[in-house]
Amino acid sequence: MAGVRLTQVIEDSVVECPLCRQSMKQVVINEHIDRCMNGDSSIPEPPRQFFRPAASSSSANNATVISLADHEDVKKKKKVNLGKKPISLVYDMQSVKDMKKTLRDLGLSDLGDKQQLVWRHKEYKTLYEANMDAEHPKDVKELRQQLNDAENAYNVARTATHSPQVNVEEHNLRYKDQFAELIAIARKRQKGTEKVSKDENK
């Protein structure tokens, strides 16, 4: 009976959801987390009776072990700080000021032009949603570092795409004298070669 009472104390204890930070009874936390990960933050109703009367001390001990294991599982989940969930935005309706505020609220950098800000929000939203579906979600700090790595690669690609193109006319004008000199040298050499060839034929 002591095992049953211990289990009931655990089930009656109040815990906090690691996703939405709402407080609720231990007995409903697992069901709530499953809902919360799918966008439903409602708190389930606790069952009328946590445990049926134990038929034997063995079954009571088994119930206690299962309950304690569930409790430890929830404690592990609470250690992972997933951070604030990014919401969907209509980017055309967002000003640069709006985008900067949204990113700051998520704990992200607000530097860059609008294109950069929009990319950062889109990428973080994708990473966050994938992290939520992962069996072992990453802490928000790891997620932000992953975003930084992705953004560095994006900036390199963006810089390469927008690198200045060579203006052919400007290039030719700048090196006009050098080209003329090279042409003159080539012609002089050609004349010399033709003269030597004529002398040999005589």
CSV table of C-alpha atoms in Angstrom, one decimal:
chain,number,residue,atom,x,y,z
A,1,MET,CA,0.0,0.0,0.0
A,2,ALA,CA,2.9,2.3,0.7
A,3,GLY,CA,3.9,2.0,-3.0
A,4,VAL,CA,0.4,3.0,-4.1
A,5,ARG,CA,0.4,6.0,-1.9
A,6,LEU,CA,3.8,7.1,-3.2
A,7,THR,CA,2.5,6.8,-6.8
A,8,GLN,CA,-0.6,8.8,-6.1
A,9,VAL,CA,1.5,11.5,-4.5
A,10,ILE,CA,3.6,11.7,-7.7
A,11,GLU,CA,0.5,11.7,-9.9
A,12,ASP,CA,-1.1,14.5,-7.8
A,13,SER,CA,2.0,16.7,-7.9
A,14,VAL,CA,2.0,19.8,-10.1
A,15,VAL,CA,4.5,20.0,-13.0
A,16,GLU,CA,5.2,22.5,-15.7
A,17,CYS,CA,5.0,21.8,-19.4
A,18,PRO,CA,8.4,22.4,-21.0
A,19,LEU,CA,6.8,23.6,-24.2
A,20,CYS,CA,4.1,26.1,-23.2
A,21,ARG,CA,5.1,26.5,-19.5
A,22,GLN,CA,1.6,25.8,-18.2
A,23,SER,CA,1.2,24.1,-14.8
A,24,MET,CA,-0.8,20.9,-14.5
A,25,LYS,CA,-1.1,17.6,-12.6
A,26,GLN,CA,1.6,15.0,-13.2
A,27,VAL,CA,-1.0,12.5,-14.3
A,28,VAL,CA,-1.9,14.4,-17.5
A,29,ILE,CA,1.5,15.8,-18.4
A,30,ASN,CA,2.4,13.1,-21.0
A,31,GLU,CA,-0.9,13.4,-22.8
A,32,HIS,CA,-0.6,17.2,-22.7
A,33,ILE,CA,2.9,17.2,-24.2
A,34,ASP,CA,1.7,15.0,-27.1
A,35,ARG,CA,-1.0,17.5,-27.8
A,36,CYS,CA,1.2,20.5,-27.3
A,37,MET,CA,3.7,19.3,-29.9
A,38,ASN,CA,0.8,19.3,-32.4
A,39,GLY,CA,-0.2,22.8,-31.6
A,40,ASP,CA,-2.9,22.1,-29.0
A,41,SER,CA,-2.0,23.6,-25.6
A,42,SER,CA,-5.2,22.6,-23.8
A,43,ILE,CA,-4.8,20.7,-20.5
A,44,PRO,CA,-6.4,17.3,-20.4
A,45,GLU,CA,-8.9,16.4,-17.7
A,46,PRO,CA,-7.4,14.1,-15.1
A,47,PRO,CA,-9.0,10.6,-14.8
A,48,ARG,CA,-11.5,10.1,-12.0
A,49,GLN,CA,-9.3,7.4,-10.5
A,50,PHE,CA,-5.6,7.2,-11.0
A,51,PHE,CA,-5.3,3.5,-10.0
A,52,ARG,CA,-7.7,0.7,-9.5
A,53,PRO,CA,-7.4,-1.2,-6.2
A,54,ALA,CA,-4.3,-3.3,-6.3
A,55,ALA,CA,-5.0,-7.0,-6.5
A,56,SER,CA,-1.6,-7.7,-4.9
A,57,SER,CA,1.4,-6.0,-3.5
A,58,SER,CA,3.3,-7.1,-6.7
A,59,SER,CA,0.9,-5.2,-9.0
A,60,ALA,CA,1.1,-2.1,-6.7
A,61,ASN,CA,4.9,-2.2,-6.9
A,62,ASN,CA,4.7,-2.5,-10.7
A,63,ALA,CA,2.4,0.5,-10.9
A,64,THR,CA,4.8,2.5,-8.8
A,65,VAL,CA,7.8,1.6,-11.0
A,66,ILE,CA,5.9,2.6,-14.2
A,67,SER,CA,4.8,5.9,-12.6
A,68,LEU,CA,8.3,6.8,-11.4
A,69,ALA,CA,9.7,6.0,-14.9
A,70,ASP,CA,7.2,8.4,-16.5
A,71,HIS,CA,8.1,11.0,-13.9
A,72,GLU,CA,11.8,10.7,-14.8
A,73,ASP,CA,11.0,10.9,-18.5
A,74,VAL,CA,9.2,14.2,-18.0
A,75,LYS,CA,12.0,15.6,-15.9
A,76,LYS,CA,14.4,14.9,-18.7
A,77,LYS,CA,12.2,16.7,-21.2
A,78,LYS,CA,12.0,19.7,-18.9
A,79,LYS,CA,15.8,20.1,-19.0
A,80,VAL,CA,15.6,20.9,-22.7
A,81,ASN,CA,14.8,24.6,-23.3
A,82,LEU,CA,13.2,24.7,-26.7
A,83,GLY,CA,12.8,28.5,-26.8
A,84,LYS,CA,9.9,30.5,-28.1
A,85,LYS,CA,8.1,29.1,-31.1
A,86,PRO,CA,8.4,31.2,-34.2
A,87,ILE,CA,5.0,32.0,-35.8
A,88,SER,CA,4.2,32.2,-39.5
A,89,LEU,CA,4.4,35.7,-41.1
A,90,VAL,CA,3.3,37.4,-44.2
A,91,TYR,CA,6.6,38.9,-45.1
A,92,ASP,CA,5.3,41.4,-47.6
A,93,MET,CA,3.3,42.9,-44.8
A,94,GLN,CA,6.3,43.2,-42.4
A,95,SER,CA,8.4,46.3,-42.3
A,96,VAL,CA,12.1,46.0,-41.5
A,97,LYS,CA,11.3,47.3,-38.0
A,98,ASP,CA,8.7,44.6,-37.5
A,99,MET,CA,11.1,41.9,-38.6
A,100,LYS,CA,13.9,43.1,-36.3
A,101,LYS,CA,11.5,43.1,-33.3
A,102,THR,CA,10.2,39.6,-34.2
A,103,LEU,CA,13.8,38.2,-34.4
A,104,ARG,CA,14.8,39.9,-31.1
A,105,ASP,CA,11.8,38.3,-29.4
A,106,LEU,CA,13.1,34.9,-30.6
A,107,GLY,CA,16.6,35.7,-29.2
A,108,LEU,CA,18.1,36.0,-32.7
A,109,SER,CA,20.2,38.7,-34.4
A,110,ASP,CA,18.4,41.7,-35.9
A,111,LEU,CA,21.3,42.7,-38.2
A,112,GLY,CA,21.0,42.9,-42.0
A,113,ASP,CA,18.6,44.1,-44.7
A,114,LYS,CA,15.0,42.9,-45.0
A,115,GLN,CA,16.1,40.0,-47.3
A,116,GLN,CA,18.5,38.8,-44.7
A,117,LEU,CA,16.0,39.2,-41.9
A,118,VAL,CA,13.3,37.3,-43.8
A,119,TRP,CA,15.8,34.5,-44.6
A,120,ARG,CA,16.8,34.2,-41.0
A,121,HIS,CA,13.2,33.9,-39.7
A,122,LYS,CA,12.3,31.3,-42.4
A,123,GLU,CA,15.4,29.2,-41.7
A,124,TYR,CA,14.9,29.4,-37.9
A,125,LYS,CA,11.2,28.4,-38.2
A,126,THR,CA,12.2,25.4,-40.4
A,127,LEU,CA,14.9,24.3,-37.9
A,128,TYR,CA,12.5,24.8,-34.9
A,129,GLU,CA,9.8,22.7,-36.4
A,130,ALA,CA,12.2,19.9,-37.3
A,131,ASN,CA,13.6,20.1,-33.8
A,132,MET,CA,10.1,19.7,-32.3
A,133,ASP,CA,9.6,16.5,-34.4
A,134,ALA,CA,13.0,15.1,-33.4
A,135,GLU,CA,13.1,12.2,-30.9
A,136,HIS,CA,15.8,14.0,-28.9
A,137,PRO,CA,15.2,17.8,-29.4
A,138,LYS,CA,18.1,20.2,-29.1
A,139,ASP,CA,18.4,23.0,-26.7
A,140,VAL,CA,17.6,26.5,-28.1
A,141,LYS,CA,21.3,27.5,-27.8
A,142,GLU,CA,22.3,24.6,-30.1
A,143,LEU,CA,19.5,25.5,-32.5
A,144,ARG,CA,20.7,29.1,-32.7
A,145,GLN,CA,24.3,27.9,-33.4
A,146,GLN,CA,22.9,25.7,-36.1
A,147,LEU,CA,21.2,28.8,-37.6
A,148,ASN,CA,24.4,30.8,-37.4
A,149,ASP,CA,26.3,28.1,-39.3
A,150,ALA,CA,23.6,28.0,-42.0
A,151,GLU,CA,23.6,31.8,-42.3
A,152,ASN,CA,27.3,31.9,-42.7
A,153,ALA,CA,27.0,29.5,-45.7
A,154,TYR,CA,24.1,31.6,-47.0
A,155,ASN,CA,26.1,34.8,-46.8
A,156,VAL,CA,29.0,33.3,-48.7
A,157,ALA,CA,26.7,32.1,-51.5
A,158,ARG,CA,24.9,35.4,-51.6
A,159,THR,CA,28.1,37.4,-51.8
A,160,ALA,CA,29.3,35.2,-54.7
A,161,THR,CA,26.0,35.7,-56.5
A,162,HIS,CA,26.2,39.4,-56.2
A,163,SER,CA,29.9,39.9,-57.0
A,164,PRO,CA,30.6,42.7,-59.4
A,165,GLN,CA,30.8,41.7,-63.1
A,166,VAL,CA,33.7,42.9,-65.3
A,167,ASN,CA,32.7,45.8,-67.6
A,168,VAL,CA,34.4,44.8,-70.9
A,169,GLU,CA,34.3,48.3,-72.4
A,170,GLU,CA,35.8,49.8,-69.3
A,171,HIS,CA,38.5,47.1,-69.1
A,172,ASN,CA,39.5,47.7,-72.8
A,173,LEU,CA,39.6,51.5,-72.3
A,174,ARG,CA,41.8,51.1,-69.2
A,175,TYR,CA,44.3,48.8,-70.9
A,176,LYS,CA,44.1,50.4,-74.4
A,177,ASP,CA,47.8,51.6,-74.4
A,178,GLN,CA,49.1,48.2,-73.2
A,179,PHE,CA,47.1,46.4,-75.9
A,180,ALA,CA,48.4,48.8,-78.6
A,181,GLU,CA,52.0,48.2,-77.5
A,182,LEU,CA,51.6,44.4,-77.5
A,183,ILE,CA,50.1,44.6,-81.0
A,184,ALA,CA,53.0,46.7,-82.2
A,185,ILE,CA,55.5,44.3,-80.8
A,186,ALA,CA,53.7,41.3,-82.4
A,187,ARG,CA,53.6,43.0,-85.8
A,188,LYS,CA,57.3,43.9,-85.6
A,189,ARG,CA,58.2,40.3,-84.8
A,190,GLN,CA,56.0,39.1,-87.7
A,191,LYS,CA,57.8,41.5,-90.2
A,192,GLY,CA,61.2,40.3,-88.9
A,193,THR,CA,60.1,36.7,-89.4
A,194,GLU,CA,58.9,37.4,-93.0
A,195,LYS,CA,62.2,39.2,-93.8
A,196,VAL,CA,64.3,36.3,-92.6
A,197,SER,CA,62.2,33.9,-94.7
A,198,LYS,CA,62.7,36.0,-97.9
A,199,ASP,CA,66.5,36.1,-97.4
A,200,GLU,CA,66.6,32.4,-97.0
A,201,ASN,CA,64.7,31.8,-100.2
A,202,LYS,CA,67.2,34.0,-102.1
